[in-house]
Amino acid sequence: MSFQTAHAFAFGLATTLMAAIVIYRAGDGTLSVAPASEYDGDEAAIVGEIDPFAS
């Protein structure tokens, strides 16, 4: 998925779940999203983060 698609998906997920969401690059080079509390991958793979509580 493209960065724009991943960002839009992450934003929707963050506002629905009211949880921080990370956008990360998987081992095969694709982008994916996951709740920050469930992400246990490499910190360097994180491309962006959406926090619905940030001001």
Backbone as numpy.savetxt, mean C-alpha at the origin, in Angstrom:
# Nx Ny Nz CAx CAy CAz Cx Cy Cz
0.01 -4.04 -11.82 -0.83 -2.87 -11.82 0.06 -1.65 -11.82
-0.41 -0.59 -12.40 0.36 0.66 -12.47 0.35 1.34 -11.10
1.26 2.31 -10.93 1.31 3.03 -9.66 0.01 3.79 -9.41
-0.55 4.39 -10.45 -1.80 5.14 -10.28 -2.92 4.23 -9.83
-3.02 3.05 -10.42 -4.05 2.09 -10.03 -3.83 1.60 -8.60
-2.57 1.28 -8.27 -2.25 0.82 -6.93 -2.55 1.89 -5.89
-2.23 3.15 -6.22 -2.49 4.25 -5.29 -4.00 4.43 -5.07
-4.78 4.38 -6.14 -6.23 4.52 -6.03 -6.83 3.37 -5.22
-6.35 2.16 -5.46 -6.83 1.00 -4.72 -6.46 1.12 -3.24
-5.22 1.53 -2.97 -4.77 1.69 -1.59 -5.57 2.77 -0.86
-5.85 3.88 -1.54 -6.62 4.95 -0.93 -8.03 4.47 -0.58
-8.67 3.76 -1.51 -10.00 3.23 -1.24 -10.00 2.24 -0.09
-8.99 1.38 -0.07 -8.88 0.40 1.00 -8.62 1.07 2.35
-7.76 2.09 2.36 -7.44 2.79 3.60 -8.65 3.49 4.18
-9.45 4.12 3.32 -10.62 4.82 3.83 -11.74 3.87 4.22
-11.79 2.71 3.60 -12.81 1.72 3.97 -12.45 1.03 5.28
-11.21 0.58 5.39 -10.77 -0.14 6.59 -10.32 0.79 7.71
-10.08 2.08 7.37 -9.51 3.04 8.32 -8.24 2.46 8.94
-7.35 2.02 8.05 -6.07 1.44 8.46 -5.00 1.92 7.49
-3.77 2.00 7.96 -2.65 2.37 7.10 -2.41 1.26 6.09
-2.19 1.65 4.84 -1.98 0.71 3.74 -0.64 1.01 3.09
0.12 -0.03 2.78 1.40 0.15 2.08 1.26 -0.32 0.64
1.94 0.40 -0.24 2.07 0.00 -1.64 3.49 -0.52 -1.77
3.65 -1.75 -2.25 4.98 -2.34 -2.33 5.20 -3.02 -3.66
6.48 -3.16 -4.02 6.86 -3.84 -5.25 7.20 -5.28 -4.89
6.45 -6.21 -5.49 6.66 -7.63 -5.24 7.93 -8.11 -5.93
8.33 -9.32 -5.65 9.56 -9.88 -6.20 9.58 -9.96 -7.72
8.40 -10.07 -8.34 8.35 -10.14 -9.80 8.23 -8.77 -10.44
8.30 -7.70 -9.65 8.28 -6.35 -10.17 6.92 -5.69 -10.21
5.86 -6.42 -9.90 4.52 -5.84 -9.91 4.26 -5.09 -8.61
3.32 -4.17 -8.64 2.94 -3.43 -7.45 1.73 -4.08 -6.81
1.67 -4.05 -5.50 0.54 -4.58 -4.78 0.33 -3.74 -3.53
-0.78 -3.96 -2.84 -1.08 -3.22 -1.62 -1.47 -4.20 -0.51
-1.23 -3.78 0.73 -1.58 -4.59 1.89 -1.68 -3.68 3.10
-2.49 -4.07 4.08 -2.51 -3.30 5.33 -1.11 -3.29 5.94
-0.69 -2.16 6.47 0.65 -2.03 7.04 0.88 -3.02 8.17
-0.15 -3.32 8.93 0.00 -4.25 10.05 0.25 -5.68 9.58
-0.11 -6.00 8.34 0.07 -7.35 7.82 1.29 -7.47 6.91
1.92 -6.37 6.56 3.07 -6.41 5.67 4.32 -6.79 6.45
4.97 -7.87 6.04 6.18 -8.30 6.73 7.35 -8.47 5.76
7.27 -7.77 4.65 8.32 -7.84 3.64 9.44 -6.86 3.90
10.28 -6.71 2.89 11.44 -5.83 2.96 11.00 -4.37 2.97
11.56 -3.59 3.87 11.24 -2.15 3.95 11.60 -1.43 2.66
12.64 -1.88 1.98 13.09 -1.24 0.73 12.09 -1.46 -0.41
11.22 -2.44 -0.29 10.25 -2.74 -1.34 9.02 -1.82 -1.27
8.87 -1.08 -0.17 7.72 -0.20 -0.02 7.88 1.02 -0.91
6.86 1.26 -1.74 6.87 2.36 -2.69 6.11 3.56 -2.13
5.09 3.30 -1.34 4.28 4.38 -0.76 3.43 3.87 0.37
2.85 4.80 1.12 1.99 4.44 2.24 0.84 5.43 2.31
-0.35 4.92 2.56 -1.55 5.74 2.72 -2.00 5.58 4.16
-2.04 6.69 4.89 -2.50 6.69 6.28 -3.72 7.56 6.38
-4.89 6.98 6.63 -6.12 7.79 6.69 -6.18 8.73 7.89
-5.30 8.55 8.86 -5.31 9.38 10.06 -4.32 10.53 10.00
-3.47 10.54 8.98 -2.47 11.61 8.85 -3.17 12.93 8.52
-2.65 13.98 9.06 -3.28 15.28 8.80 -2.46 16.14 7.88
